[in-house]
């Protein structure tokens, strides 16, 4: 019992530590972006972040659908069960990564419908492409990255999420302060300079996120020997079970998050980029309050799977 209490305390503590860092980093990023690219490009970032957030929901959907199955297979005592489920999970994650790329491609194609000015469409589509590359890689590597949750190493899990979140402010700091590309938040900034700064911010943030995903997967692979997917071990029944679970999680994640994505798109259509920038600051603060409720539940699915497996 003491061991379970300690595990639960570590899980909750690291979850809330990660959420605290996420809030602090998010609050710090807002004034940095306003200073670096100006109000209009900050509004563009808000509307793009909301749009690509629809594609990034695949990360949550795939992550949630695998935790219980991987944990149950790991603790089943059958040496052949876990490689089969793990390999099947990669089939699903590869398909989900492809679907996510398709969603991002649609977002880039229909960007003009978001009332983005013509001269900003190029930077907007480039930013979407950068986000697509990093998000697809995170989705593809989900079975490996989820092993930190499955084995209840929540400290490692939360560390990599914090580093991924920090990649944005690290990129912004480099572009705006080290490289000196900030427009200074002045009224009527040079749109060409702001555009270049925005593009470089998106590219470096995506590159850092990709590096962090690869480093996280490599670290997990070293901690858990033998984590190599073998597509030949994947079977239709296990993939089908994962797909059915992901369908339920897709409905849940969509219901819980879609309203936080669509509201920025509606505001942009109604009030344009500058008005959306103001709304974006307010809604971001509200989102952080809601986010803090997640700290108690993250990782519980792996715990319940371990209990149900060991007691059966």
mmCIF file of C-alpha atoms in Angstrom:
data_model
loop_
_atom_site.group_PDB
_atom_site.id
_atom_site.type_symbol
_atom_site.label_atom_id
_atom_site.label_comp_id
_atom_site.label_asym_id
_atom_site.label_seq_id
_atom_site.Cartn_x
_atom_site.Cartn_y
_atom_site.Cartn_z
ATOM 1 C CA UNK A 1 0.000 0.000 0.000
ATOM 2 C CA UNK A 2 2.828 2.414 0.872
ATOM 3 C CA UNK A 3 4.344 1.725 -2.520
ATOM 4 C CA UNK A 4 1.081 2.579 -4.293
ATOM 5 C CA UNK A 5 0.701 5.772 -2.266
ATOM 6 C CA UNK A 6 4.231 6.782 -3.212
ATOM 7 C CA UNK A 7 3.588 6.044 -6.896
ATOM 8 C CA UNK A 8 0.370 8.028 -6.812
ATOM 9 C CA UNK A 9 2.068 10.959 -5.079
ATOM 10 C CA UNK A 10 4.893 10.992 -7.644
ATOM 11 C CA UNK A 11 2.387 10.824 -10.497
ATOM 12 C CA UNK A 12 0.287 13.725 -9.210
ATOM 13 C CA UNK A 13 3.322 15.814 -8.210
ATOM 14 C CA UNK A 14 5.062 15.451 -11.565
ATOM 15 C CA UNK A 15 1.795 16.061 -13.431
ATOM 16 C CA UNK A 16 1.197 19.319 -11.608
ATOM 17 C CA UNK A 17 4.838 20.333 -11.953
ATOM 18 C CA UNK A 18 4.514 19.856 -15.705
ATOM 19 C CA UNK A 19 1.252 21.804 -15.804
ATOM 20 C CA UNK A 20 2.811 24.619 -13.763
ATOM 21 C CA UNK A 21 5.718 24.880 -16.191
ATOM 22 C CA UNK A 22 3.270 24.758 -19.103
ATOM 23 C CA UNK A 23 1.314 27.684 -17.677
ATOM 24 C CA UNK A 24 4.447 29.718 -16.947
ATOM 25 C CA UNK A 25 5.927 29.047 -20.390
ATOM 26 C CA UNK A 26 2.640 29.886 -22.088
ATOM 27 C CA UNK A 27 2.266 33.137 -20.170
ATOM 28 C CA UNK A 28 5.850 34.089 -20.998
ATOM 29 C CA UNK A 29 5.427 33.278 -24.692
ATOM 30 C CA UNK A 30 2.572 35.743 -25.235
ATOM 31 C CA UNK A 31 4.488 39.004 -24.564
ATOM 32 C CA UNK A 32 7.554 37.620 -26.339
ATOM 33 C CA UNK A 33 5.539 36.966 -29.506
ATOM 34 C CA UNK A 34 3.796 40.333 -29.299
ATOM 35 C CA UNK A 35 7.199 41.992 -29.026
ATOM 36 C CA UNK A 36 8.779 39.797 -31.679
ATOM 37 C CA UNK A 37 6.222 39.850 -34.508
ATOM 38 C CA UNK A 38 3.628 42.466 -33.561
ATOM 39 C CA UNK A 39 -0.102 42.271 -32.906
ATOM 40 C CA UNK A 40 -1.219 41.160 -36.375
ATOM 41 C CA UNK A 41 1.193 38.249 -36.599
ATOM 42 C CA UNK A 42 0.384 37.291 -33.019
ATOM 43 C CA UNK A 43 -3.264 37.112 -34.089
ATOM 44 C CA UNK A 44 -2.156 34.968 -37.030
ATOM 45 C CA UNK A 45 -0.309 32.668 -34.634
ATOM 46 C CA UNK A 46 -3.436 32.348 -32.471
ATOM 47 C CA UNK A 47 -5.689 31.404 -35.375
ATOM 48 C CA UNK A 48 -3.107 28.984 -36.840
ATOM 49 C CA UNK A 49 -2.522 27.405 -33.431
ATOM 50 C CA UNK A 50 -6.263 26.831 -33.118
ATOM 51 C CA UNK A 51 -6.536 25.386 -36.615
ATOM 52 C CA UNK A 52 -3.530 23.071 -36.321
ATOM 53 C CA UNK A 53 -4.749 22.110 -32.856
ATOM 54 C CA UNK A 54 -7.446 20.119 -34.636
ATOM 55 C CA UNK A 55 -4.723 18.072 -36.317
ATOM 56 C CA UNK A 56 -2.686 17.843 -33.125
ATOM 57 C CA UNK A 57 -5.642 16.216 -31.347
ATOM 58 C CA UNK A 58 -4.418 13.006 -32.998
ATOM 59 C CA UNK A 59 -1.600 13.026 -30.427
ATOM 60 C CA UNK A 60 -4.076 12.803 -27.563
ATOM 61 C CA UNK A 61 -6.356 10.328 -29.324
ATOM 62 C CA UNK A 62 -3.576 7.864 -30.161
ATOM 63 C CA UNK A 63 -1.875 8.290 -26.785
ATOM 64 C CA UNK A 64 -5.053 7.549 -24.836
ATOM 65 C CA UNK A 65 -6.079 4.522 -26.890
ATOM 66 C CA UNK A 66 -2.799 2.671 -26.289
ATOM 67 C CA UNK A 67 -2.059 3.088 -22.590
ATOM 68 C CA UNK A 68 -4.356 0.401 -21.239
ATOM 69 C CA UNK A 69 -3.619 -2.179 -23.954
ATOM 70 C CA UNK A 70 0.162 -1.759 -23.696
ATOM 71 C CA UNK A 71 0.077 -1.868 -19.903
ATOM 72 C CA UNK A 72 -2.117 -4.967 -19.824
ATOM 73 C CA UNK A 73 0.188 -6.716 -22.319
ATOM 74 C CA UNK A 74 3.312 -5.745 -20.371
ATOM 75 C CA UNK A 75 1.953 -7.167 -17.103
ATOM 76 C CA UNK A 76 0.259 -10.208 -18.634
ATOM 77 C CA UNK A 77 3.186 -12.559 -18.012
ATOM 78 C CA UNK A 78 3.017 -13.748 -21.628
ATOM 79 C CA UNK A 79 6.354 -12.956 -23.294
ATOM 80 C CA UNK A 80 4.776 -12.936 -26.740
ATOM 81 C CA UNK A 81 1.847 -10.673 -25.847
ATOM 82 C CA UNK A 82 3.659 -7.382 -25.450
ATOM 83 C CA UNK A 83 5.677 -7.510 -28.743
ATOM 84 C CA UNK A 84 2.425 -8.301 -30.590
ATOM 85 C CA UNK A 85 0.474 -5.417 -29.020
ATOM 86 C CA UNK A 86 3.430 -3.028 -29.332
ATOM 87 C CA UNK A 87 3.883 -3.824 -33.034
ATOM 88 C CA UNK A 88 0.134 -3.527 -33.641
ATOM 89 C CA UNK A 89 0.178 -0.135 -31.921
ATOM 90 C CA UNK A 90 2.736 1.087 -34.445
ATOM 91 C CA UNK A 91 0.412 0.132 -37.303
ATOM 92 C CA UNK A 92 -2.251 2.351 -35.777
ATOM 93 C CA UNK A 93 0.161 5.204 -34.991
ATOM 94 C CA UNK A 94 1.490 5.166 -38.577
ATOM 95 C CA UNK A 95 -2.057 5.350 -39.939
ATOM 96 C CA UNK A 96 -2.930 8.145 -37.494
ATOM 97 C CA UNK A 97 0.197 10.092 -38.488
ATOM 98 C CA UNK A 98 -0.887 9.853 -42.110
ATOM 99 C CA UNK A 99 -4.388 11.054 -41.250
ATOM 100 C CA UNK A 100 -2.920 13.941 -39.251
ATOM 101 C CA UNK A 101 -0.810 14.987 -42.236
ATOM 102 C CA UNK A 102 -3.958 14.896 -44.366
ATOM 103 C CA UNK A 103 -5.766 17.175 -41.921
ATOM 104 C CA UNK A 104 -2.841 19.612 -41.940
ATOM 105 C CA UNK A 105 -2.812 19.577 -45.749
ATOM 106 C CA UNK A 106 -6.523 20.452 -45.789
ATOM 107 C CA UNK A 107 -5.915 23.265 -43.312
ATOM 108 C CA UNK A 108 -3.179 24.695 -45.537
ATOM 109 C CA UNK A 109 -5.347 24.382 -48.643
ATOM 110 C CA UNK A 110 -8.363 26.076 -47.064
ATOM 111 C CA UNK A 111 -6.409 28.720 -45.113
ATOM 112 C CA UNK A 112 -7.988 31.550 -47.184
ATOM 113 C CA UNK A 113 -11.375 30.637 -45.685
ATOM 114 C CA UNK A 114 -10.026 31.751 -42.298
ATOM 115 C CA UNK A 115 -9.977 35.360 -43.540
ATOM 116 C CA UNK A 116 -6.181 35.459 -43.485
ATOM 117 C CA UNK A 117 -4.914 38.342 -45.644
ATOM 118 C CA UNK A 118 -3.345 37.297 -48.939
ATOM 119 C CA UNK A 119 0.088 38.640 -48.018
ATOM 120 C CA UNK A 120 0.092 36.468 -44.874
ATOM 121 C CA UNK A 121 -1.010 33.221 -46.532
ATOM 122 C CA UNK A 122 2.567 32.193 -47.369
ATOM 123 C CA UNK A 123 3.864 32.463 -43.788
ATOM 124 C CA UNK A 124 0.662 30.864 -42.495
ATOM 125 C CA UNK A 125 1.014 27.815 -44.751
ATOM 126 C CA UNK A 126 4.719 27.482 -43.944
ATOM 127 C CA UNK A 127 3.901 27.543 -40.215
ATOM 128 C CA UNK A 128 1.215 24.878 -40.738
ATOM 129 C CA UNK A 129 3.739 22.699 -42.613
ATOM 130 C CA UNK A 130 6.223 23.011 -39.743
ATOM 131 C CA UNK A 131 3.600 22.045 -37.193
ATOM 132 C CA UNK A 132 2.509 19.139 -39.410
ATOM 133 C CA UNK A 133 6.023 17.686 -39.496
ATOM 134 C CA UNK A 134 6.514 17.786 -35.723
ATOM 135 C CA UNK A 135 2.985 16.618 -34.866
ATOM 136 C CA UNK A 136 3.137 13.668 -37.284
ATOM 137 C CA UNK A 137 6.426 12.490 -35.775
ATOM 138 C CA UNK A 138 5.049 12.671 -32.223
ATOM 139 C CA UNK A 139 1.990 10.662 -33.328
ATOM 140 C CA UNK A 140 4.152 8.072 -35.108
ATOM 141 C CA UNK A 141 6.362 7.574 -32.037
ATOM 142 C CA UNK A 142 3.430 7.327 -29.611
ATOM 143 C CA UNK A 143 3.832 3.591 -28.793
ATOM 144 C CA UNK A 144 7.446 4.172 -27.727
ATOM 145 C CA UNK A 145 6.799 7.463 -25.933
ATOM 146 C CA UNK A 146 3.828 5.951 -24.083
ATOM 147 C CA UNK A 147 6.094 3.436 -22.380
ATOM 148 C CA UNK A 148 6.907 6.094 -19.791
ATOM 149 C CA UNK A 149 3.201 6.112 -18.857
ATOM 150 C CA UNK A 150 2.810 2.334 -19.182
ATOM 151 C CA UNK A 151 5.708 1.693 -16.796
ATOM 152 C CA UNK A 152 4.525 4.607 -14.616
ATOM 153 C CA UNK A 153 7.693 6.630 -15.093
ATOM 154 C CA UNK A 154 5.661 9.836 -14.994
ATOM 155 C CA UNK A 155 8.684 11.988 -14.245
ATOM 156 C CA UNK A 156 10.215 11.124 -17.601
ATOM 157 C CA UNK A 157 6.879 11.466 -19.386
ATOM 158 C CA UNK A 158 6.279 14.943 -17.992
ATOM 159 C CA UNK A 159 9.886 16.037 -18.535
ATOM 160 C CA UNK A 160 9.666 15.449 -22.287
ATOM 161 C CA UNK A 161 6.315 17.226 -22.516
ATOM 162 C CA UNK A 162 7.751 20.253 -20.717
ATOM 163 C CA UNK A 163 10.768 20.305 -23.032
ATOM 164 C CA UNK A 164 8.473 20.104 -26.054
ATOM 165 C CA UNK A 165 6.459 23.020 -24.721
ATOM 166 C CA UNK A 166 9.655 24.959 -23.978
ATOM 167 C CA UNK A 167 10.761 24.545 -27.602
ATOM 168 C CA UNK A 168 8.432 27.377 -28.619
ATOM 169 C CA UNK A 169 9.778 29.964 -26.211
ATOM 170 C CA UNK A 170 13.339 28.781 -26.883
ATOM 171 C CA UNK A 171 12.777 29.328 -30.601
ATOM 172 C CA UNK A 172 11.188 32.713 -29.955
ATOM 173 C CA UNK A 173 14.054 33.779 -27.710
ATOM 174 C CA UNK A 174 16.646 32.800 -30.302
ATOM 175 C CA UNK A 175 14.868 34.450 -33.247
ATOM 176 C CA UNK A 176 13.801 37.659 -31.535
ATOM 177 C CA UNK A 177 16.664 38.324 -29.122
ATOM 178 C CA UNK A 178 19.743 36.362 -30.194
ATOM 179 C CA UNK A 179 19.226 36.830 -33.938
ATOM 180 C CA UNK A 180 17.734 40.292 -33.387
ATOM 181 C CA UNK A 181 14.762 39.787 -35.707
ATOM 182 C CA UNK A 182 12.126 41.250 -33.349
ATOM 183 C CA UNK A 183 10.014 44.094 -34.716
ATOM 184 C CA UNK A 184 9.870 45.574 -31.219
ATOM 185 C CA UNK A 185 6.104 45.486 -30.864
ATOM 186 C CA UNK A 186 5.889 48.847 -32.598
ATOM 187 C CA UNK A 187 2.714 50.122 -34.219
ATOM 188 C CA UNK A 188 2.768 49.483 -37.940
ATOM 189 C CA UNK A 189 5.903 47.289 -37.956
ATOM 190 C CA UNK A 190 7.691 46.325 -41.144
ATOM 191 C CA UNK A 191 5.494 43.452 -42.320
ATOM 192 C CA UNK A 192 8.322 41.939 -44.319
ATOM 193 C CA UNK A 193 10.562 41.784 -41.254
ATOM 194 C CA UNK A 194 7.714 40.462 -39.123
ATOM 195 C CA UNK A 195 6.976 37.795 -41.727
ATOM 196 C CA UNK A 196 10.583 36.615 -41.797
ATOM 197 C CA UNK A 197 10.721 36.499 -38.008
ATOM 198 C CA UNK A 198 7.449 34.537 -37.911
ATOM 199 C CA UNK A 199 8.704 31.990 -40.462
ATOM 200 C CA UNK A 200 11.991 31.482 -38.640
ATOM 201 C CA UNK A 201 10.143 31.109 -35.335
ATOM 202 C CA UNK A 202 7.939 28.362 -36.800
ATOM 203 C CA UNK A 203 10.853 26.529 -38.418
ATOM 204 C CA UNK A 204 13.093 26.522 -35.346
ATOM 205 C CA UNK A 205 10.249 25.595 -32.973
ATOM 206 C CA UNK A 206 9.352 22.626 -35.199
ATOM 207 C CA UNK A 207 12.994 21.540 -35.500
ATOM 208 C CA UNK A 208 13.424 21.640 -31.724
ATOM 209 C CA UNK A 209 10.196 19.692 -31.214
ATOM 210 C CA UNK A 210 11.356 17.020 -33.681
ATOM 211 C CA UNK A 211 14.726 16.740 -31.916
ATOM 212 C CA UNK A 212 12.978 16.404 -28.542
ATOM 213 C CA UNK A 213 10.680 13.665 -29.870
ATOM 214 C CA UNK A 214 13.652 11.717 -31.218
ATOM 215 C CA UNK A 215 15.602 12.175 -27.978
ATOM 216 C CA UNK A 216 12.587 11.065 -25.925
ATOM 217 C CA UNK A 217 12.077 7.949 -28.060
ATOM 218 C CA UNK A 218 15.788 7.115 -27.902
ATOM 219 C CA UNK A 219 15.828 7.470 -24.118
ATOM 220 C CA UNK A 220 12.780 5.233 -23.746
ATOM 221 C CA UNK A 221 14.340 2.619 -26.031
ATOM 222 C CA UNK A 222 17.464 2.566 -23.866
ATOM 223 C CA UNK A 223 15.438 2.259 -20.648
ATOM 224 C CA UNK A 224 13.324 -0.557 -22.060
ATOM 225 C CA UNK A 225 15.418 -2.989 -24.075
ATOM 226 C CA UNK A 226 13.895 -4.704 -27.069
ATOM 227 C CA UNK A 227 11.490 -1.938 -28.029
ATOM 228 C CA UNK A 228 11.641 -2.568 -31.750
ATOM 229 C CA UNK A 229 8.364 -2.821 -33.642
ATOM 230 C CA UNK A 230 8.076 -5.885 -35.862
ATOM 231 C CA UNK A 231 5.259 -5.305 -38.298
ATOM 232 C CA UNK A 232 5.097 -9.042 -38.939
ATOM 233 C CA UNK A 233 3.946 -9.540 -35.338
ATOM 234 C CA UNK A 234 1.017 -7.142 -35.703
ATOM 235 C CA UNK A 235 -2.330 -8.888 -36.045
ATOM 236 C CA UNK A 236 -5.687 -7.708 -37.291
ATOM 237 C CA UNK A 237 -7.561 -8.458 -34.067
ATOM 238 C CA UNK A 238 -5.254 -6.319 -31.911
ATOM 239 C CA UNK A 239 -5.225 -3.478 -34.417
ATOM 240 C CA UNK A 240 -9.006 -3.672 -34.571
ATOM 241 C CA UNK A 241 -9.242 -3.483 -30.781
ATOM 242 C CA UNK A 242 -6.979 -0.419 -30.754
ATOM 243 C CA UNK A 243 -9.027 1.200 -33.523
ATOM 244 C CA UNK A 244 -12.262 0.658 -31.587
ATOM 245 C CA UNK A 245 -10.695 2.209 -28.490
ATOM 246 C CA UNK A 246 -9.334 5.106 -30.523
ATOM 247 C CA UNK A 247 -12.789 5.754 -32.004
ATOM 248 C CA UNK A 248 -14.201 6.227 -28.505
ATOM 249 C CA UNK A 249 -11.237 8.376 -27.469
ATOM 250 C CA UNK A 250 -11.578 10.415 -30.658
ATOM 251 C CA UNK A 251 -15.162 11.269 -29.713
ATOM 252 C CA UNK A 252 -14.116 12.118 -26.143
ATOM 253 C CA UNK A 253 -11.088 14.239 -27.092
ATOM 254 C CA UNK A 254 -13.066 16.042 -29.794
ATOM 255 C CA UNK A 255 -15.941 16.794 -27.430
ATOM 256 C CA UNK A 256 -13.568 18.104 -24.758
ATOM 257 C CA UNK A 257 -11.281 20.166 -27.002
ATOM 258 C CA UNK A 258 -13.049 21.212 -30.180
ATOM 259 C CA UNK A 259 -14.714 24.215 -28.581
ATOM 260 C CA UNK A 260 -11.302 25.588 -27.608
ATOM 261 C CA UNK A 261 -10.171 25.311 -31.240
ATOM 262 C CA UNK A 262 -13.207 26.573 -33.113
ATOM 263 C CA UNK A 263 -13.813 29.700 -31.021
ATOM 264 C CA UNK A 264 -10.619 31.355 -32.303
ATOM 265 C CA UNK A 265 -11.585 30.577 -35.886
ATOM 266 C CA UNK A 266 -15.008 32.152 -35.377
ATOM 267 C CA UNK A 267 -13.501 35.217 -33.703
ATOM 268 C CA UNK A 268 -11.041 35.611 -36.556
ATOM 269 C CA UNK A 269 -13.841 35.497 -39.107
ATOM 270 C CA UNK A 270 -15.774 38.108 -37.133
ATOM 271 C CA UNK A 271 -13.067 40.519 -35.961
ATOM 272 C CA UNK A 272 -9.898 39.754 -37.933
ATOM 273 C CA UNK A 273 -6.378 39.051 -36.706
ATOM 274 C CA UNK A 274 -6.039 42.002 -34.316
ATOM 275 C CA UNK A 275 -9.355 41.310 -32.582
ATOM 276 C CA UNK A 276 -8.489 37.634 -32.406
ATOM 277 C CA UNK A 277 -5.174 38.503 -30.756
ATOM 278 C CA UNK A 278 -7.020 40.128 -27.839
ATOM 279 C CA UNK A 279 -9.412 37.194 -27.567
ATOM 280 C CA UNK A 280 -6.484 34.776 -27.748
ATOM 281 C CA UNK A 281 -4.815 36.239 -24.658
ATOM 282 C CA UNK A 282 -8.041 36.004 -22.618
ATOM 283 C CA UNK A 283 -8.957 32.478 -23.728
ATOM 284 C CA UNK A 284 -5.420 31.266 -23.088
ATOM 285 C CA UNK A 285 -5.702 32.278 -19.446
ATOM 286 C CA UNK A 286 -9.058 30.492 -19.152
ATOM 287 C CA UNK A 287 -7.600 27.364 -20.784
ATOM 288 C CA UNK A 288 -4.818 27.194 -18.201
ATOM 289 C CA UNK A 289 -7.359 27.159 -15.379
ATOM 290 C CA UNK A 290 -9.149 24.217 -17.021
ATOM 291 C CA UNK A 291 -5.845 22.464 -17.692
ATOM 292 C CA UNK A 292 -4.985 22.301 -13.998
ATOM 293 C CA UNK A 293 -7.785 19.780 -13.406
ATOM 294 C CA UNK A 294 -5.940 17.183 -15.510
ATOM 295 C CA UNK A 295 -3.136 16.675 -13.011
ATOM 296 C CA UNK A 296 -5.021 14.117 -10.910
ATOM 297 C CA UNK A 297 -5.991 11.822 -13.803
ATOM 298 C CA UNK A 298 -2.970 11.639 -16.126
ATOM 299 C CA UNK A 299 -1.520 8.119 -16.006
ATOM 300 C CA UNK A 300 -4.418 6.483 -14.148
ATOM 301 C CA UNK A 301 -5.292 4.257 -17.118
ATOM 302 C CA UNK A 302 -1.920 2.492 -16.882
ATOM 303 C CA UNK A 303 -2.363 2.023 -13.119
ATOM 304 C CA UNK A 304 -5.826 0.468 -13.477
ATOM 305 C CA UNK A 305 -4.589 -1.801 -16.271
ATOM 306 C CA UNK A 306 -1.749 -3.052 -14.037
ATOM 307 C CA UNK A 307 -4.155 -3.773 -11.175
ATOM 308 C CA UNK A 308 -6.698 -5.553 -13.363
ATOM 309 C CA UNK A 309 -3.992 -7.666 -15.004
ATOM 310 C CA UNK A 310 -2.192 -8.700 -11.830
ATOM 311 C CA UNK A 311 -5.433 -9.558 -10.014
ATOM 312 C CA UNK A 312 -6.951 -11.578 -12.861
#
